[in-house]
Tab-separated table of C-alpha atoms and ligand atoms in Angstrom:
chain	number	residue	atom	x	y	z
T	575	MET	CA	-54.301	0.372	-0.396
T	576	SER	CA	-51.238	1.367	-2.347
T	577	GLN	CA	-47.715	1.306	-0.210
T	578	ARG	CA	-47.765	5.165	-0.816
T	579	ASP	CA	-51.099	5.949	0.384
T	580	ASN	CA	-50.058	4.202	3.630
T	581	GLU	CA	-46.799	6.593	4.063
T	582	ASN	CA	-49.004	9.487	3.612
T	583	GLN	CA	-51.354	8.468	6.444
T	584	ALA	CA	-48.326	7.529	9.006
T	585	ASP	CA	-46.790	11.355	8.160
T	586	SER	CA	-49.644	13.622	8.676
T	587	PRO	CA	-50.038	13.242	12.806
T	588	LYS	CA	-46.658	14.153	12.900
T	589	ARG	CA	-47.162	16.747	10.697
T	590	PHE	CA	-50.075	18.320	12.300
T	591	GLN	CA	-47.998	18.479	16.178
T	592	ASP	CA	-45.446	20.251	14.826
T	593	PHE	CA	-48.220	22.675	13.012
T	594	PHE	CA	-49.885	22.576	16.556
T	595	VAL	CA	-46.716	23.505	18.692
T	596	LEU	CA	-45.284	26.853	16.230
T	597	THR	CA	-48.440	28.265	16.093
T	598	SER	CA	-49.360	28.278	19.929
T	599	GLY	CA	-45.687	29.280	20.379
T	600	ALA	CA	-45.930	32.043	18.536
T	601	ILE	CA	-49.349	32.885	19.985
T	602	ALA	CA	-47.498	32.644	23.613
T	603	ILE	CA	-44.566	34.873	22.503
T	604	LEU	CA	-47.078	37.498	21.156
T	605	ALA	CA	-48.961	37.568	24.105
T	606	LEU	CA	-46.171	37.952	26.513
T	607	LEU	CA	-44.702	41.047	24.740
T	608	PHE	CA	-48.545	42.331	24.934
T	609	LEU	CA	-48.406	41.255	28.561
T	610	THR	CA	-45.079	42.947	29.210
T	611	GLY	CA	-46.505	46.149	27.591
T	612	ALA	CA	-43.845	45.760	24.521
T	613	ILE	CA	-46.522	45.797	21.709
T	614	GLY	CA	-49.951	46.877	21.580
T	615	ALA	CA	-53.186	45.080	21.348
T	616	VAL	CA	-53.099	45.625	17.172
T	617	GLU	CA	-49.768	44.268	16.888
T	618	TRP	CA	-50.528	41.702	19.199
T	619	ILE	CA	-53.846	40.387	16.823
T	620	THR	CA	-51.739	41.194	13.626
T	621	GLY	CA	-48.747	39.267	14.259
T	622	ALA	CA	-50.759	36.241	15.445
T	623	ILE	CA	-52.764	36.033	12.150
T	624	VAL	CA	-49.395	36.163	10.589
T	625	MET	CA	-47.415	33.788	12.388
T	626	SER	CA	-50.364	30.888	12.412
T	627	ALA	CA	-50.171	31.670	8.447
T	628	GLY	CA	-46.675	31.226	8.232
T	629	ALA	CA	-47.000	27.598	10.338
T	630	LEU	CA	-49.979	26.425	8.073
T	631	ALA	CA	-47.583	27.003	4.767
T	632	PHE	CA	-45.220	24.989	6.598
T	633	TYR	CA	-47.603	22.525	7.361
T	634	VAL	CA	-49.279	22.395	3.912
T	635	GLY	CA	-45.693	22.714	2.513
T	636	SER	CA	-44.149	19.675	4.020
T	637	ALA	CA	-46.771	17.160	2.935
T	638	PRO	CA	-45.642	14.815	0.517
T	639	SER	CA	-46.184	15.494	-3.423
T	640	GLN	CA	-48.402	13.100	-4.986
T	641	GLN	CA	-46.971	13.927	-8.401
T	642	LYS	CA	-43.152	13.428	-7.607
T	643	PRO	CA	-41.688	10.396	-8.708
T	644	ARG	CA	-40.578	7.722	-6.163
T	645	GLN	CA	-37.966	5.028	-6.523
T	646	ALA	CA	-39.101	1.450	-7.359
T	647	PRO	CA	-38.608	-1.311	-4.663
T	648	VAL	CA	-35.507	-3.091	-4.888
T	649	LEU	CA	-36.898	-6.300	-4.928
T	650	GLN	CA	-39.687	-5.664	-7.420
T	651	THR	CA	-37.218	-4.512	-10.101
T	652	ALA	CA	-34.927	-7.969	-9.496
T	653	THR	CA	-38.201	-9.852	-10.007
T	654	SER	CA	-39.304	-8.193	-13.182
T	655	GLU	CA	-35.674	-8.451	-14.380
T	656	ASP	CA	-35.779	-12.376	-13.887
T	657	ALA	CA	-39.464	-12.639	-15.808
T	658	VAL	CA	-37.946	-11.193	-19.035
T	659	ARG	CA	-34.227	-13.340	-18.992
T	660	PRO	CA	-34.229	-14.578	-22.084
T	661	GLU	CA	-32.844	-18.173	-21.679
T	662	ASN	CA	-35.893	-18.608	-18.825
T	663	SER	CA	-38.645	-16.962	-22.177
T	664	ILE	CA	-37.794	-19.298	-24.505
T	665	GLU	CA	-37.119	-22.574	-22.259
T	666	PRO	CA	-41.114	-23.375	-22.061
T	667	PHE	CA	-41.308	-22.901	-26.189
T	668	ILE	CA	-38.809	-25.403	-26.919
T	669	LEU	CA	-40.293	-28.223	-24.166
T	670	ALA	CA	-43.600	-27.601	-25.837
T	671	LEU	CA	-42.339	-28.117	-29.681
T	672	PRO	CA	-43.158	-31.394	-31.475
T	673	LEU	CA	-40.148	-31.842	-32.661
T	674	PRO	CA	-36.611	-32.016	-31.560
T	675	ALA	CA	-34.943	-28.460	-30.642
T	676	LEU	CA	-32.490	-27.399	-28.276
T	677	LEU	CA	-30.840	-23.732	-27.286
T	678	ILE	CA	-27.060	-23.260	-27.539
T	679	ALA	CA	-25.681	-20.639	-25.084
T	680	ASN	CA	-23.262	-18.182	-25.831
T	681	ASP	CA	-20.673	-20.362	-23.701
T	682	GLY	CA	-21.535	-23.252	-25.925
T	683	THR	CA	-23.133	-25.187	-24.042
T	684	VAL	CA	-26.654	-26.774	-24.705
T	685	THR	CA	-28.823	-24.907	-21.853
T	686	THR	CA	-32.549	-26.570	-22.975
T	687	ALA	CA	-32.814	-29.415	-24.975
T	688	ASN	CA	-36.616	-31.412	-25.021
T	689	THR	CA	-37.608	-34.701	-25.164
T	690	HIS	CA	-37.103	-35.030	-28.656
T	691	ALA	CA	-33.742	-33.876	-28.965
T	692	ARG	CA	-32.585	-35.689	-26.328
T	693	ASN	CA	-34.106	-39.098	-27.184
T	694	MET	CA	-32.768	-37.909	-31.330
T	695	PHE	CA	-29.155	-37.082	-29.844
T	696	ARG	CA	-29.117	-39.750	-26.648
T	697	MET	CA	-28.401	-37.104	-24.446
T	698	ASP	CA	-27.619	-37.453	-20.489
T	699	VAL	CA	-30.997	-35.992	-18.982
T	700	ALA	CA	-28.599	-34.436	-16.197
T	701	SER	CA	-25.651	-33.151	-17.480
T	702	LEU	CA	-25.385	-29.961	-19.885
T	703	PRO	CA	-23.401	-30.999	-22.546
T	704	SER	CA	-21.017	-29.331	-25.072
T	705	PRO	CA	-22.652	-29.293	-28.706
T	706	MET	CA	-19.798	-30.967	-29.795
T	707	ALA	CA	-20.316	-33.722	-27.889
T	708	VAL	CA	-23.855	-33.660	-28.329
T	709	LEU	CA	-23.973	-33.086	-32.268
T	710	ARG	CA	-21.476	-34.744	-33.478
T	711	GLN	CA	-22.116	-33.721	-36.754
T	712	PRO	CA	-19.405	-31.470	-38.426
T	713	ASP	CA	-21.998	-29.764	-40.866
T	714	LEU	CA	-24.253	-28.929	-37.940
T	715	LEU	CA	-21.387	-27.627	-36.181
T	716	ALA	CA	-20.238	-25.046	-38.180
T	717	ALA	CA	-23.820	-24.002	-39.146
T	718	ALA	CA	-24.001	-23.344	-35.084
T	719	GLU	CA	-20.880	-21.504	-35.300
T	720	ARG	CA	-21.692	-19.553	-38.271
T	721	VAL	CA	-25.061	-18.165	-36.602
T	722	SER	CA	-23.900	-17.707	-33.437
T	723	ARG	CA	-21.411	-15.228	-34.901
T	724	ASP	CA	-22.857	-13.901	-37.810
T	725	GLY	CA	-26.810	-13.964	-36.790
T	726	ALA	CA	-28.412	-15.181	-39.928
T	727	ASN	CA	-30.528	-18.155	-40.212
T	728	GLU	CA	-29.332	-21.196	-41.666
T	729	ARG	CA	-30.450	-25.016	-43.378
T	730	VAL	CA	-28.416	-28.165	-42.939
T	731	GLU	CA	-29.477	-31.201	-44.009
T	732	PHE	CA	-27.717	-34.231	-42.522
T	733	THR	CA	-28.029	-38.017	-42.197
T	734	GLN	CA	-28.073	-40.271	-39.238
T	735	HIS	CA	-27.746	-43.800	-38.397
T	736	GLY	CA	-25.408	-44.591	-41.770
T	737	ASP	CA	-28.206	-42.887	-44.578
T	738	ALA	CA	-31.405	-44.482	-42.005
T	739	GLU	CA	-33.023	-41.094	-41.185
T	740	VAL	CA	-32.688	-37.510	-43.208
T	741	TRP	CA	-32.945	-34.841	-40.940
T	742	MET	CA	-33.110	-31.167	-41.745
T	743	ALA	CA	-31.714	-28.567	-38.487
T	744	HIS	CA	-33.206	-25.216	-38.771
T	745	VAL	CA	-30.408	-22.855	-37.323
T	746	ARG	CA	-31.538	-19.414	-36.115
T	747	PRO	CA	-30.072	-16.887	-33.451
T	748	GLY	CA	-31.328	-17.714	-30.011
T	749	PRO	CA	-32.857	-14.718	-27.588
T	750	GLU	CA	-29.271	-13.521	-26.269
T	751	ALA	CA	-26.265	-12.450	-28.425
T	752	GLY	CA	-24.327	-15.326	-29.385
T	753	SER	CA	-26.772	-18.163	-28.864
T	754	VAL	CA	-28.232	-20.495	-31.169
T	755	ILE	CA	-31.562	-22.335	-31.497
T	756	MET	CA	-31.897	-25.558	-33.115
T	757	VAL	CA	-35.005	-27.375	-34.639
T	758	PHE	CA	-34.921	-30.773	-36.231
T	759	GLU	CA	-37.204	-31.710	-38.992
T	760	ASP	CA	-37.314	-35.428	-39.950
T	761	LEU	CA	-37.577	-35.652	-43.984
T	762	THR	CA	-36.735	-39.251	-44.188
T	763	ALA	CA	-40.152	-40.267	-45.548
T	764	VAL	CA	-40.309	-37.450	-48.027
T	765	ARG	CA	-36.945	-38.376	-49.463
T	766	ARG	CA	-37.696	-42.156	-49.804
T	767	ALA	CA	-41.319	-40.856	-51.090
T	768	GLU	CA	-39.712	-38.648	-53.913
T	769	ARG	CA	-37.066	-41.276	-54.506
T	770	ALA	CA	-39.845	-44.030	-55.262
T	771	ARG	CA	-41.509	-41.061	-57.339
T	772	ALA	CA	-38.152	-40.656	-59.264
T	773	ASP	CA	-37.584	-44.687	-59.695
T	774	PHE	CA	-41.351	-45.004	-60.602
T	775	LEU	CA	-41.135	-42.698	-63.367
T	776	ALA	CA	-37.747	-43.693	-64.827
T	777	ASN	CA	-38.995	-47.522	-64.844
T	778	ALA	CA	-42.100	-46.310	-66.386
T	779	SER	CA	-40.941	-44.404	-69.043
T	780	HIS	CA	-38.031	-47.168	-69.978
T	781	GLU	CA	-40.763	-49.625	-70.074
T	782	LEU	CA	-42.830	-48.096	-72.750
T	783	ARG	CA	-39.688	-46.740	-74.334
T	784	THR	CA	-38.569	-49.812	-75.445
T	785	PRO	CA	-41.805	-50.991	-77.375
T	786	LEU	CA	-42.365	-47.902	-79.162
T	787	THR	CA	-38.199	-47.615	-80.165
T	788	ALA	CA	-39.332	-51.407	-81.875
T	789	ILE	CA	-42.019	-49.745	-83.194
T	790	GLY	CA	-40.566	-46.504	-84.239
T	791	GLY	CA	-37.585	-48.720	-86.000
T	792	PHE	CA	-39.618	-51.258	-88.109
T	793	ILE	CA	-41.265	-48.195	-89.199
T	794	GLU	CA	-38.127	-46.552	-90.891
T	795	THR	CA	-37.282	-49.970	-91.994
T	796	MET	CA	-40.642	-50.318	-93.640
T	797	ARG	CA	-39.806	-46.608	-95.622
T	798	GLY	CA	-36.486	-46.979	-96.250
T	799	PRO	CA	-34.531	-50.125	-97.133
T	800	ALA	CA	-37.500	-52.405	-96.979
T	801	LYS	CA	-39.676	-49.959	-98.925
T	802	ASP	CA	-39.957	-52.594	-102.023
T	803	ASP	CA	-40.035	-55.776	-99.517
T	804	LYS	CA	-43.773	-56.210	-98.886
T	805	GLU	CA	-43.262	-59.913	-97.490
T	806	ALA	CA	-40.834	-58.615	-94.916
T	807	TRP	CA	-43.613	-56.333	-93.811
T	808	ASP	CA	-46.154	-59.513	-92.752
T	809	GLY	CA	-43.119	-60.205	-90.161
T	810	PHE	CA	-42.492	-56.566	-89.228
T	811	LEU	CA	-46.662	-56.083	-89.096
T	812	GLU	CA	-47.005	-58.799	-86.815
T	813	ILE	CA	-44.317	-57.556	-84.104
T	814	MET	CA	-45.070	-54.251	-84.040
T	815	GLY	CA	-48.961	-55.288	-83.388
T	816	GLN	CA	-47.135	-57.378	-79.965
T	817	GLN	CA	-45.291	-54.516	-79.306
T	818	THR	CA	-48.605	-52.039	-79.518
T	819	GLU	CA	-49.920	-54.968	-77.499
T	820	ARG	CA	-47.479	-54.725	-74.834
T	821	MET	CA	-48.182	-50.929	-74.504
T	822	LYS	CA	-51.165	-51.594	-74.319
T	823	ARG	CA	-50.955	-53.663	-71.585
T	824	LEU	CA	-48.183	-51.800	-70.065
T	825	VAL	CA	-50.294	-48.267	-69.600
T	826	ALA	CA	-53.600	-50.717	-68.435
T	827	ASP	CA	-51.166	-51.858	-65.214
T	828	LEU	CA	-50.089	-48.538	-64.601
T	829	LEU	CA	-53.549	-46.966	-64.664
T	830	SER	CA	-54.883	-49.868	-62.283
T	831	LEU	CA	-52.151	-49.203	-60.340
T	832	SER	CA	-52.662	-45.254	-60.050
T	833	ARG	CA	-56.596	-46.317	-59.379
T	834	ILE	CA	-55.604	-48.711	-56.783
T	835	GLU	CA	-53.245	-46.721	-54.973
T	836	PHE	CA	-55.919	-43.656	-54.649
T	837	SER	CA	-58.575	-45.478	-53.344
T	838	GLU	CA	-56.371	-47.460	-50.829
T	839	HIS	CA	-57.033	-45.616	-47.913
T	840	ARG	CA	-60.924	-46.393	-48.255
T	841	ALA	CA	-62.055	-49.522	-46.854
T	842	PRO	CA	-64.206	-51.315	-49.648
T	843	LYS	CA	-68.413	-51.503	-48.565
T	844	ASN	CA	-70.057	-54.175	-50.068
T	845	GLN	CA	-70.701	-57.405	-49.484
T	846	VAL	CA	-69.649	-60.195	-52.112
T	847	GLU	CA	-70.097	-64.098	-51.932
T	848	PHE	CA	-66.816	-64.885	-52.586
T	849	GLY	CA	-66.711	-68.588	-53.568
T	850	GLU	CA	-69.051	-67.579	-55.905
T	851	LEU	CA	-66.699	-64.586	-56.977
T	852	ALA	CA	-63.984	-66.428	-57.223
T	853	ARG	CA	-65.271	-69.316	-59.567
T	854	LYS	CA	-66.584	-66.292	-62.228
T	855	ALA	CA	-62.700	-64.632	-62.233
T	856	SER	CA	-61.145	-68.501	-62.782
T	857	MET	CA	-64.202	-69.290	-65.203
T	858	ALA	CA	-62.956	-66.552	-67.234
T	859	LEU	CA	-59.029	-67.394	-67.484
T	860	ASP	CA	-60.100	-71.132	-69.257
T	861	PRO	CA	-59.632	-69.188	-72.962
T	862	ILE	CA	-56.101	-68.265	-71.957
T	863	ALA	CA	-55.308	-71.787	-70.519
T	864	LYS	CA	-56.083	-73.820	-72.812
T	865	ASP	CA	-54.781	-71.554	-75.465
T	866	ALA	CA	-51.038	-72.037	-73.551
T	867	GLY	CA	-52.050	-75.820	-73.226
T	868	ILE	CA	-52.354	-75.935	-69.265
T	869	LYS	CA	-55.282	-77.404	-67.170
T	870	LEU	CA	-56.891	-75.320	-65.033
T	871	HIS	CA	-58.840	-76.167	-61.906
T	872	PHE	CA	-60.926	-74.339	-59.384
T	873	ASP	CA	-62.136	-75.524	-55.837
T	874	ALA	CA	-64.040	-73.966	-53.513
T	875	PRO	CA	-66.042	-74.956	-50.309
T	876	ASP	CA	-69.808	-75.746	-50.639
T	877	VAL	CA	-70.842	-72.672	-48.706
T	878	SER	CA	-71.018	-69.220	-48.575
T	879	ILE	CA	-68.575	-67.528	-47.719
T	880	HIS	CA	-69.383	-63.538	-47.499
T	881	ALA	CA	-66.876	-60.693	-47.427
T	882	ILE	CA	-66.504	-57.290	-47.594
T	883	ALA	CA	-64.784	-56.822	-50.527
T	884	ASP	CA	-65.047	-54.649	-54.094
T	885	ASP	CA	-65.681	-57.228	-56.272
T	886	HIS	CA	-63.786	-55.998	-59.379
T	887	GLU	CA	-60.563	-55.458	-57.734
T	888	ILE	CA	-60.809	-59.505	-55.770
T	889	ALA	CA	-61.399	-60.627	-59.645
T	890	GLN	CA	-57.987	-58.623	-60.755
T	891	VAL	CA	-56.362	-60.188	-57.789
T	892	ILE	CA	-57.633	-64.047	-59.141
T	893	GLN	CA	-56.728	-63.148	-62.781
T	894	ASN	CA	-53.245	-61.434	-62.027
T	895	LEU	CA	-52.028	-64.385	-59.759
T	896	ALA	CA	-53.543	-67.284	-61.998
T	897	SER	CA	-52.357	-65.541	-65.697
T	898	ASN	CA	-48.746	-65.533	-64.078
T	899	ALA	CA	-49.354	-69.007	-63.210
T	900	ILE	CA	-50.443	-70.104	-66.576
T	901	LYS	CA	-47.698	-68.164	-67.972
T	902	TYR	CA	-45.411	-69.752	-66.196
T	903	ALA	CA	-46.135	-73.190	-65.291
T	904	ARG	CA	-44.164	-75.819	-67.405
T	905	SER	CA	-45.534	-76.674	-70.947
T	906	GLU	CA	-48.713	-78.545	-70.670
T	907	GLY	CA	-48.963	-78.669	-66.894
T	908	GLU	CA	-51.822	-77.343	-64.720
T	909	VAL	CA	-52.419	-74.569	-62.537
T	910	GLN	CA	-54.662	-74.650	-59.053
T	911	ILE	CA	-56.927	-72.189	-57.419
T	912	LEU	CA	-58.078	-72.783	-54.501
T	913	VAL	CA	-60.335	-71.046	-52.107
T	914	GLY	CA	-60.945	-71.570	-48.176
T	915	VAL	CA	-62.341	-70.196	-44.570
T	916	SER	CA	-60.368	-70.213	-41.623
T	917	PRO	CA	-61.309	-69.284	-38.163
T	918	THR	CA	-58.583	-66.817	-38.003
T	919	MET	CA	-56.310	-64.843	-40.132
T	920	ALA	CA	-53.553	-66.263	-38.486
T	921	GLU	CA	-54.290	-69.862	-39.581
T	922	ALA	CA	-55.383	-68.783	-43.692
T	923	ALA	CA	-51.831	-67.372	-43.497
T	924	THR	CA	-50.552	-70.374	-42.787
T	925	ALA	CA	-53.528	-72.437	-44.829
T	926	CYS	CA	-52.583	-70.422	-48.336
T	927	SER	CA	-49.114	-70.444	-48.399
T	928	ARG	CA	-47.236	-73.448	-46.106
T	929	GLN	CA	-47.794	-76.665	-48.032
T	930	SER	CA	-44.197	-77.871	-48.823
T	931	PRO	CA	-41.444	-78.269	-45.906
T	932	ASP	CA	-38.903	-77.488	-48.308
T	933	ALA	CA	-40.013	-74.559	-50.194
T	934	LYS	CA	-38.686	-71.322	-49.411
T	935	ARG	CA	-41.611	-68.010	-48.513
T	936	SER	CA	-41.788	-65.239	-48.345
T	937	LEU	CA	-44.429	-62.836	-46.769
T	938	LEU	CA	-44.769	-60.040	-49.206
T	939	LEU	CA	-47.663	-58.429	-47.493
T	940	GLN	CA	-48.328	-58.231	-43.931
T	941	PRO	CA	-52.486	-58.427	-43.026
T	942	TYR	CA	-54.132	-55.286	-41.195
T	943	ALA	CA	-56.447	-57.294	-39.991
T	944	ALA	CA	-56.731	-58.672	-36.594
T	945	GLU	CA	-54.952	-62.253	-35.839
T	946	GLY	CA	-58.186	-63.876	-34.526
T	947	ALA	CA	-60.597	-61.978	-37.319
T	948	PRO	CA	-62.514	-65.054	-39.442
T	949	ALA	CA	-60.620	-65.144	-42.803
T	950	VAL	CA	-61.005	-66.553	-46.565
T	951	TRP	CA	-58.096	-67.325	-48.598
T	952	ILE	CA	-56.698	-68.473	-51.796
T	953	ARG	CA	-54.024	-70.266	-53.176
T	954	VAL	CA	-52.892	-70.478	-56.541
T	955	THR	CA	-50.024	-73.096	-57.792
T	956	ASP	CA	-48.137	-73.874	-60.386
T	957	ASP	CA	-45.850	-76.719	-61.467
T	958	GLY	CA	-43.654	-74.315	-63.154
T	959	GLU	CA	-39.697	-73.602	-62.607
T	960	GLY	CA	-40.419	-71.974	-59.436
T	961	ILE	CA	-38.544	-68.799	-58.128
T	962	SER	CA	-35.326	-68.520	-56.595
T	963	GLU	CA	-35.179	-67.446	-53.053
T	964	ASN	CA	-32.971	-64.382	-53.195
T	965	HIS	CA	-36.053	-62.843	-55.501
T	966	LEU	CA	-39.110	-63.986	-53.418
T	967	PRO	CA	-38.648	-61.019	-50.588
T	968	ARG	CA	-38.672	-58.158	-53.515
T	969	LEU	CA	-41.906	-59.451	-55.769
T	970	GLY	CA	-44.641	-57.334	-55.560
T	971	GLU	CA	-42.322	-53.885	-55.873
T	972	ARG	CA	-43.184	-52.135	-59.250
T	973	PHE	CA	-41.655	-53.303	-62.023
T	974	TYR	CA	-39.576	-56.351	-60.204
T	975	ARG	CA	-39.253	-59.028	-62.341
T	976	ALA	CA	-37.484	-62.065	-61.579
T	977	ASP	CA	-37.345	-64.058	-64.344
T	978	GLU	CA	-34.943	-61.184	-66.407
T	979	SER	CA	-32.322	-63.219	-65.172
T	980	ARG	CA	-33.354	-66.773	-66.944
T	981	GLY	CA	-33.359	-64.272	-69.727
T	982	GLY	CA	-36.577	-62.352	-69.721
T	983	LYS	CA	-38.066	-65.133	-71.863
T	984	ILE	CA	-42.044	-64.867	-70.795
T	985	GLU	CA	-43.487	-61.320	-71.588
T	986	GLY	CA	-44.796	-59.263	-68.495
T	987	THR	CA	-44.960	-55.725	-67.123
T	988	GLY	CA	-43.634	-56.413	-63.486
T	989	LEU	CA	-46.764	-54.459	-61.972
T	990	GLY	CA	-49.214	-57.678	-61.683
T	991	LEU	CA	-47.754	-58.365	-58.125
T	992	ALA	CA	-47.672	-54.771	-57.270
T	993	ILE	CA	-51.529	-54.160	-57.966
T	994	VAL	CA	-52.730	-57.802	-56.123
T	995	LYS	CA	-50.280	-56.213	-53.137
T	996	HIS	CA	-52.084	-52.574	-53.275
T	997	ILE	CA	-55.613	-54.659	-53.419
T	998	MET	CA	-54.876	-56.944	-50.602
T	999	ALA	CA	-53.847	-53.815	-48.154
T	1000	ARG	CA	-56.977	-51.858	-49.194
T	1001	HIS	CA	-58.834	-55.407	-48.089
T	1002	ARG	CA	-56.475	-55.487	-44.623
T	1003	GLY	CA	-55.353	-59.182	-46.089
T	1004	GLY	CA	-52.214	-60.477	-46.541
T	1005	LEU	CA	-50.012	-61.954	-50.117
T	1006	ALA	CA	-47.347	-64.843	-49.286
T	1007	VAL	CA	-45.330	-66.357	-51.885
T	1008	GLU	CA	-43.968	-70.063	-51.751
T	1009	SER	CA	-41.317	-71.568	-54.036
T	1010	LEU	CA	-39.710	-74.853	-54.631
T	1011	GLU	CA	-37.220	-74.442	-57.165
T	1012	GLY	CA	-37.741	-76.972	-59.915
T	1013	HIS	CA	-41.280	-77.825	-58.703
T	1014	GLY	CA	-43.218	-74.222	-58.761
T	1015	SER	CA	-44.912	-71.783	-56.800
T	1016	ALA	CA	-47.547	-71.009	-54.587
T	1017	PHE	CA	-49.101	-67.583	-53.980
T	1018	GLY	CA	-51.398	-67.036	-51.289
T	1019	ILE	CA	-53.703	-64.108	-50.636
T	1020	TRP	CA	-55.814	-63.980	-47.251
T	1021	MET	CA	-58.471	-61.254	-45.605
T	1022	PRO	CA	-61.121	-61.193	-43.545
T	1023	ARG	CA	-64.255	-62.769	-43.985
T	1024	LEU	CA	-67.766	-62.154	-42.013
T	1025	ARG	CA	-68.412	-64.324	-39.016
T	1026	GLU	CA	-70.665	-67.551	-40.052
T	1027	ASN	CA	-71.540	-70.647	-39.465
T	1028	VAL	CA	-68.915	-72.604	-42.031
T	1029	PRO	CA	-66.927	-75.669	-41.837
T	1030	THR	CA	-63.354	-74.691	-40.586
T	1031	GLU	CA	-61.478	-76.311	-43.342
T	1032	THR	CA	-62.816	-77.120	-47.098
T	1033	LEU	CA	-61.965	-79.234	-49.190
M	328	ADP	P1	-44.951	-59.939	-65.109
M	328	ADP	O1	-46.068	-59.113	-65.924
M	328	ADP	O2	-43.579	-59.862	-64.911
M	328	ADP	O3	-45.526	-61.249	-64.938
M	328	ADP	P2	-45.704	-59.838	-61.899
M	328	ADP	O4	-45.974	-58.616	-60.647
M	328	ADP	O5	-46.687	-60.249	-62.130
M	328	ADP	O6	-45.079	-58.995	-63.313
M	328	ADP	O7	-44.989	-60.770	-61.477
M	328	ADP	C1	-43.244	-60.283	-61.302
M	328	ADP	C2	-42.570	-61.698	-61.496
M	328	ADP	O8	-42.756	-62.233	-60.581
M	328	ADP	C3	-42.266	-62.334	-62.807
M	328	ADP	O9	-41.789	-61.195	-63.400
M	328	ADP	C4	-41.689	-63.818	-62.254
M	328	ADP	O10	-40.496	-63.222	-62.997
M	328	ADP	C5	-42.396	-63.753	-61.183
M	328	ADP	N1	-43.373	-64.496	-60.794
M	328	ADP	C6	-44.336	-63.979	-60.360
M	328	ADP	N2	-45.385	-65.621	-60.506
M	328	ADP	C7	-44.644	-65.810	-60.787
M	328	ADP	C8	-44.826	-67.554	-61.151
M	328	ADP	N3	-46.275	-68.034	-60.981
M	328	ADP	N4	-44.158	-68.318	-61.092
M	328	ADP	C9	-43.251	-67.985	-61.504
M	328	ADP	N5	-42.731	-67.022	-61.533
M	328	ADP	C10	-43.291	-65.804	-60.815
């Protein structure tokens, strides 16, 4: 029942009492006049009816009108105003946002900041600091002031922690005049990916242009100054053939890399016999080793080693590591391809890349697989010049070539180890290098194998 209904009910008995008093008073006065003979019977009755009707009209007329507007209760008005107070209405949204966000009131204080913003700007939870104290970025402060004054939206890109993080601040007018909302978007990964893509395109174009320029130069010479020098043509054609081969290798490596990157997030599904797979892959390298005058040794435990792997990709890993070892081995030197098993991934990491106590090593890919998983590993060792320590951590970056500093005597694309790294990432495995300058290098890969009853160490 409404408050108004209650009031009507409380009014009713009092008005009825008034009506009763008026009517009976009027009748009593008329009766007195009739008894004193002042009026006749007809006048008495007529007067009684008129006065009763008047009292009835008073009764009805004094009833509260149902249409009449009433003032709202003071308490109710205050509550509803409170509920729409702008800073209260925006606060839950700021607190619920999954991005850092804060509200600056028109007096310049930060009145609301969610946990992400507090962590980002290392704000004191208890105090309400001024934006100057919190933001510490001149561009941000200037944008906040402009938005507070002009009410237009702005976006400001800025860096945090030196240049380690890149952020975009979306600055918008807040709900109250002069207030400002700031929401921060982390662009670090996007900018890094953009830079990597730009670097990659620049490197790939440069690598492709070099042989093309050489071929183009020889064509010009053969058409012009050496037009009639047929003897010189043989030499030119040989170099043009080599440059064409280099371009073919580069394009093949780029295609492999892009194919592997594309499938990197899909784990391989097929079960392979690892020892057999590695043996076939290294046999395929025999002719290359023979041509280079290098002795190629292969060893694997005499047991079945089962793993979930992509056989083409694992063969490519062996081929890339072993062909590097053949390329960089000393003349008439030796290259060894060794396959082994270990009870855990952690032990495999040591087994495949920690041979010489004086050697320098670098972990090029941290495996995703659990440390305790049983593992299979391959170590490819050569007896070449080795790689100096400062180059080791960067091996596996696309187009990175350590021997550029040695005059780039040996041909290569700088993509072979990047391909190995991506393949091993797809197999949840690791990649490490160990090198002792003047004595040679060893590259090791390891990955989980299926659990089975095999000896824990090889050979
Ligand atoms: P490339 O086609 O240049 O060999 P990779 O990605 O396979 O490209 O290797 C990158 C660089 O790592 C090589 O340019 C070389 O400097 C160095 N490198 C790789 N393997 C060896 C090795 N076995 N001995 C010495 N240096 C190596």
